[in-house]
């Protein structure tokens, strides 16, 4: 075979193989809700989890599009900008295919060990000064709502960091909210010499999970299989643990 013919054959094979090697772009809509989604530098706990999933699906290239929650719902239902949406709850009324539960929220009551509080049940919160996130009394069950309505020292705040500040400044005894947001708040440079051993974590509620919504049911099924594998190997828990205050 002549040298010219060899070059022609190699060029042909290269051209034929290029489409097979090209990755398929998948556009994923996400919010901007630290520490779960952080638009600056495209990072966050839930971003890392999504990356871990698609690292196992190398045929896809992920592009994240940050938008409001209401825009996420619109785009996954009838828009054209995204192929999937992260952090979708089952009651969100989306016309899409939901993955198995993947993104974890862990609401807890937190107190300082130096306060020597005994909190084993929701009723133990009665009479204590409490700062919670806005809407907590509507989301954390009837017993919690009843306690909050009867407790004059219960307050809710639109910014979770405010609840962290109130506890760290000893203005209240108990902070109620997601544990990962608490660790994120304490990584702020304003809090010095803080570690996990200084707090009691009172787990009074079950974890709540959200999903990834897909327009493509085949991709949704592939992702479900990957999630099962990552749970089995402990990879997903490693991501949550990495973001815990040390």
Short mmCIF file of C-alpha atoms in Angstrom, two decimals:
data_model
loop_
_atom_site.label_atom_id
_atom_site.label_comp_id
_atom_site.label_asym_id
_atom_site.label_seq_id
_atom_site.Cartn_x
_atom_site.Cartn_y
_atom_site.Cartn_z
CA UNK A 1 0.00 0.00 0.00
CA UNK A 2 1.38 3.36 -1.01
CA UNK A 3 2.24 6.00 1.56
CA UNK A 4 -0.42 8.29 0.08
CA UNK A 5 -3.10 5.61 0.37
CA UNK A 6 -2.16 4.95 4.00
CA UNK A 7 -2.53 8.65 4.78
CA UNK A 8 -5.94 8.74 3.08
CA UNK A 9 -7.17 5.70 5.06
CA UNK A 10 -5.92 7.14 8.35
CA UNK A 11 -7.60 10.45 7.64
CA UNK A 12 -10.85 8.67 6.81
CA UNK A 13 -10.74 6.64 10.04
CA UNK A 14 -10.06 9.76 12.05
CA UNK A 15 -13.00 11.58 10.53
CA UNK A 16 -15.29 8.63 11.13
CA UNK A 17 -14.24 8.23 14.75
CA UNK A 18 -14.61 11.92 15.70
CA UNK A 19 -18.43 11.86 16.08
CA UNK A 20 -18.12 8.74 18.23
CA UNK A 21 -15.64 10.46 20.52
CA UNK A 22 -17.58 13.74 20.82
CA UNK A 23 -19.34 14.25 24.14
CA UNK A 24 -23.01 15.11 24.31
CA UNK A 25 -23.65 18.43 26.06
CA UNK A 26 -26.21 18.32 28.85
CA UNK A 27 -27.41 21.60 30.30
CA UNK A 28 -28.43 21.38 33.96
CA UNK A 29 -30.36 24.13 35.70
CA UNK A 30 -29.41 24.88 39.30
CA UNK A 31 -30.20 27.53 41.91
CA UNK A 32 -27.78 29.78 43.80
CA UNK A 33 -28.14 28.59 47.39
CA UNK A 34 -24.87 28.30 49.37
CA UNK A 35 -23.47 25.94 50.45
CA UNK A 36 -25.41 23.64 48.09
CA UNK A 37 -25.06 25.68 44.90
CA UNK A 38 -22.58 28.55 44.62
CA UNK A 39 -22.60 30.40 41.31
CA UNK A 40 -19.18 31.95 41.89
CA UNK A 41 -16.65 29.33 40.77
CA UNK A 42 -19.54 26.89 40.06
CA UNK A 43 -19.17 24.93 43.28
CA UNK A 44 -21.17 23.65 46.24
CA UNK A 45 -22.19 20.37 47.87
CA UNK A 46 -24.91 19.54 45.34
CA UNK A 47 -22.70 20.60 42.42
CA UNK A 48 -20.03 18.15 43.66
CA UNK A 49 -22.62 15.39 43.91
CA UNK A 50 -23.85 16.06 40.37
CA UNK A 51 -20.27 16.08 39.11
CA UNK A 52 -19.63 12.75 40.85
CA UNK A 53 -22.60 11.27 38.99
CA UNK A 54 -21.59 12.51 35.55
CA UNK A 55 -17.96 11.53 36.09
CA UNK A 56 -19.37 8.02 35.75
CA UNK A 57 -21.05 8.97 32.46
CA UNK A 58 -18.07 10.24 30.43
CA UNK A 59 -20.10 10.47 27.25
CA UNK A 60 -21.72 13.62 28.66
CA UNK A 61 -20.31 17.10 29.17
CA UNK A 62 -22.16 19.07 31.85
CA UNK A 63 -22.92 22.78 31.63
CA UNK A 64 -24.56 24.43 34.65
CA UNK A 65 -27.05 27.26 34.22
CA UNK A 66 -27.86 29.21 37.39
CA UNK A 67 -31.41 30.53 37.77
CA UNK A 68 -34.19 31.11 40.28
CA UNK A 69 -36.28 28.19 41.55
CA UNK A 70 -39.35 29.44 39.71
CA UNK A 71 -37.34 29.66 36.50
CA UNK A 72 -36.05 26.14 37.04
CA UNK A 73 -39.60 24.80 37.18
CA UNK A 74 -40.60 26.72 34.05
CA UNK A 75 -37.57 25.58 32.07
CA UNK A 76 -37.86 21.91 32.96
CA UNK A 77 -41.59 21.95 32.20
CA UNK A 78 -41.77 23.92 28.97
CA UNK A 79 -38.52 25.76 28.36
CA UNK A 80 -35.70 24.96 25.96
CA UNK A 81 -32.62 26.12 27.91
CA UNK A 82 -32.02 23.03 30.07
CA UNK A 83 -32.14 19.25 29.84
CA UNK A 84 -32.30 18.63 33.58
CA UNK A 85 -32.88 20.52 36.83
CA UNK A 86 -31.32 19.91 40.24
CA UNK A 87 -32.97 20.14 43.63
CA UNK A 88 -36.54 19.41 42.59
CA UNK A 89 -38.96 18.22 45.27
CA UNK A 90 -41.70 15.64 44.57
CA UNK A 91 -44.47 18.20 45.12
CA UNK A 92 -43.01 20.68 42.64
CA UNK A 93 -45.48 19.67 39.90
CA UNK A 94 -42.89 19.22 37.18
CA UNK A 95 -43.59 17.53 33.89
CA UNK A 96 -40.35 15.56 33.99
CA UNK A 97 -38.77 12.33 35.18
CA UNK A 98 -37.45 12.50 38.76
CA UNK A 99 -34.34 10.63 39.79
CA UNK A 100 -34.23 8.63 42.99
CA UNK A 101 -33.70 10.88 46.05
CA UNK A 102 -30.20 12.35 45.91
CA UNK A 103 -29.79 15.80 47.55
CA UNK A 104 -30.06 15.65 51.34
CA UNK A 105 -31.31 18.30 53.76
CA UNK A 106 -30.77 17.65 57.47
CA UNK A 107 -32.72 19.97 59.76
CA UNK A 108 -31.51 19.74 63.35
CA UNK A 109 -31.61 21.64 66.61
CA UNK A 110 -28.15 22.82 67.66
CA UNK A 111 -27.00 24.01 71.06
CA UNK A 112 -23.67 24.79 72.63
CA UNK A 113 -22.35 22.08 74.93
CA UNK A 114 -21.56 24.81 77.41
CA UNK A 115 -25.32 25.43 77.73
CA UNK A 116 -25.84 21.89 79.11
CA UNK A 117 -29.26 21.55 77.47
CA UNK A 118 -31.11 18.25 77.29
CA UNK A 119 -33.05 18.05 74.01
CA UNK A 120 -34.26 14.60 73.00
CA UNK A 121 -37.72 15.45 71.67
CA UNK A 122 -39.48 18.46 70.18
CA UNK A 123 -41.31 19.03 73.47
CA UNK A 124 -37.91 19.61 75.11
CA UNK A 125 -37.62 22.82 73.05
CA UNK A 126 -40.47 24.45 74.94
CA UNK A 127 -39.31 27.30 77.13
CA UNK A 128 -35.97 27.68 75.37
CA UNK A 129 -34.93 30.65 73.24
CA UNK A 130 -34.87 29.47 69.61
CA UNK A 131 -33.93 30.99 66.27
CA UNK A 132 -35.11 29.14 63.14
CA UNK A 133 -35.23 29.75 59.40
CA UNK A 134 -38.25 31.46 57.88
CA UNK A 135 -41.17 29.05 57.46
CA UNK A 136 -39.78 26.41 59.82
CA UNK A 137 -42.95 26.13 61.89
CA UNK A 138 -44.90 25.26 58.74
CA UNK A 139 -42.38 22.65 57.55
CA UNK A 140 -41.23 20.80 60.66
CA UNK A 141 -44.47 19.16 61.71
CA UNK A 142 -47.45 19.92 63.91
CA UNK A 143 -45.65 19.30 67.22
CA UNK A 144 -42.96 21.81 66.31
CA UNK A 145 -45.58 24.32 65.15
CA UNK A 146 -47.50 23.95 68.39
CA UNK A 147 -44.31 24.47 70.41
CA UNK A 148 -43.36 27.54 68.34
CA UNK A 149 -46.78 29.15 68.69
CA UNK A 150 -46.69 28.78 72.48
CA UNK A 151 -43.06 29.83 72.92
CA UNK A 152 -42.59 33.62 73.24
CA UNK A 153 -38.84 33.17 72.77
CA UNK A 154 -39.18 31.53 69.35
CA UNK A 155 -38.26 33.56 66.26
CA UNK A 156 -37.79 32.98 62.53
CA UNK A 157 -35.35 34.73 60.22
CA UNK A 158 -35.14 35.03 56.40
CA UNK A 159 -31.35 34.59 56.36
CA UNK A 160 -30.02 31.40 58.03
CA UNK A 161 -26.73 33.12 58.88
CA UNK A 162 -28.69 35.32 61.28
CA UNK A 163 -29.74 32.28 63.30
CA UNK A 164 -26.11 31.16 63.49
CA UNK A 165 -24.98 34.60 64.63
CA UNK A 166 -27.67 34.75 67.33
CA UNK A 167 -26.52 31.47 68.82
CA UNK A 168 -22.81 32.21 68.56
CA UNK A 169 -23.37 35.55 70.32
CA UNK A 170 -25.36 33.76 73.07
CA UNK A 171 -28.49 35.73 72.18
CA UNK A 172 -30.46 32.47 71.90
CA UNK A 173 -29.95 28.93 73.18
CA UNK A 174 -30.96 26.84 70.18
CA UNK A 175 -30.58 27.20 66.43
CA UNK A 176 -32.95 25.22 64.19
CA UNK A 177 -32.02 24.62 60.57
CA UNK A 178 -29.97 22.61 58.11
CA UNK A 179 -26.69 21.30 59.53
CA UNK A 180 -24.73 21.93 56.33
CA UNK A 181 -25.75 25.59 56.29
CA UNK A 182 -24.59 25.83 59.91
CA UNK A 183 -21.14 24.40 59.09
CA UNK A 184 -20.95 26.75 56.10
CA UNK A 185 -21.77 29.75 58.30
CA UNK A 186 -19.09 28.81 60.82
CA UNK A 187 -16.44 28.71 58.12
CA UNK A 188 -16.88 32.46 57.94
CA UNK A 189 -13.72 34.30 58.97
CA UNK A 190 -15.63 36.10 61.74
CA UNK A 191 -15.82 32.88 63.76
CA UNK A 192 -12.45 31.89 65.18
CA UNK A 193 -11.32 28.69 66.90
CA UNK A 194 -14.60 26.87 66.35
CA UNK A 195 -14.88 23.07 66.04
CA UNK A 196 -17.56 20.41 65.99
CA UNK A 197 -16.88 19.31 69.58
CA UNK A 198 -18.31 22.57 70.92
CA UNK A 199 -21.86 21.74 69.85
CA UNK A 200 -24.62 19.26 70.55
CA UNK A 201 -26.53 18.22 67.44
CA UNK A 202 -30.09 17.22 68.33
CA UNK A 203 -31.59 15.19 65.47
CA UNK A 204 -35.33 15.62 65.89
CA UNK A 205 -36.49 15.24 62.28
CA UNK A 206 -35.87 12.80 59.43
CA UNK A 207 -33.74 13.90 56.50
CA UNK A 208 -35.53 15.38 53.49
CA UNK A 209 -34.36 14.68 49.93
CA UNK A 210 -34.78 16.38 46.59
CA UNK A 211 -34.19 15.01 43.10
CA UNK A 212 -32.77 15.72 39.67
CA UNK A 213 -35.54 16.18 37.10
CA UNK A 214 -34.79 14.97 33.56
CA UNK A 215 -36.57 15.47 30.27
CA UNK A 216 -35.00 12.23 29.00
CA UNK A 217 -36.23 9.10 30.88
CA UNK A 218 -33.32 7.00 29.55
CA UNK A 219 -30.77 9.38 31.04
CA UNK A 220 -32.77 9.45 34.28
CA UNK A 221 -32.52 5.65 34.51
CA UNK A 222 -28.78 5.73 33.87
CA UNK A 223 -28.33 8.34 36.61
CA UNK A 224 -30.40 6.26 39.05
CA UNK A 225 -28.00 3.36 38.53
CA UNK A 226 -25.00 5.61 39.16
CA UNK A 227 -26.57 7.02 42.33
CA UNK A 228 -27.04 3.49 43.68
CA UNK A 229 -23.38 2.72 43.05
CA UNK A 230 -22.16 5.96 44.66
CA UNK A 231 -24.31 5.30 47.73
CA UNK A 232 -22.92 1.79 48.00
CA UNK A 233 -19.31 2.95 47.83
CA UNK A 234 -19.88 5.78 50.30
CA UNK A 235 -18.83 8.44 47.79
CA UNK A 236 -21.86 10.65 48.40
CA UNK A 237 -21.38 10.60 52.17
CA UNK A 238 -17.73 11.54 51.65
CA UNK A 239 -18.87 14.74 49.95
CA UNK A 240 -21.14 15.72 52.85
CA UNK A 241 -18.43 14.87 55.39
CA UNK A 242 -15.86 16.98 53.54
CA UNK A 243 -18.00 20.06 54.08
CA UNK A 244 -18.45 19.47 57.79
CA UNK A 245 -16.69 21.86 60.13
CA UNK A 246 -13.50 20.14 61.35
#
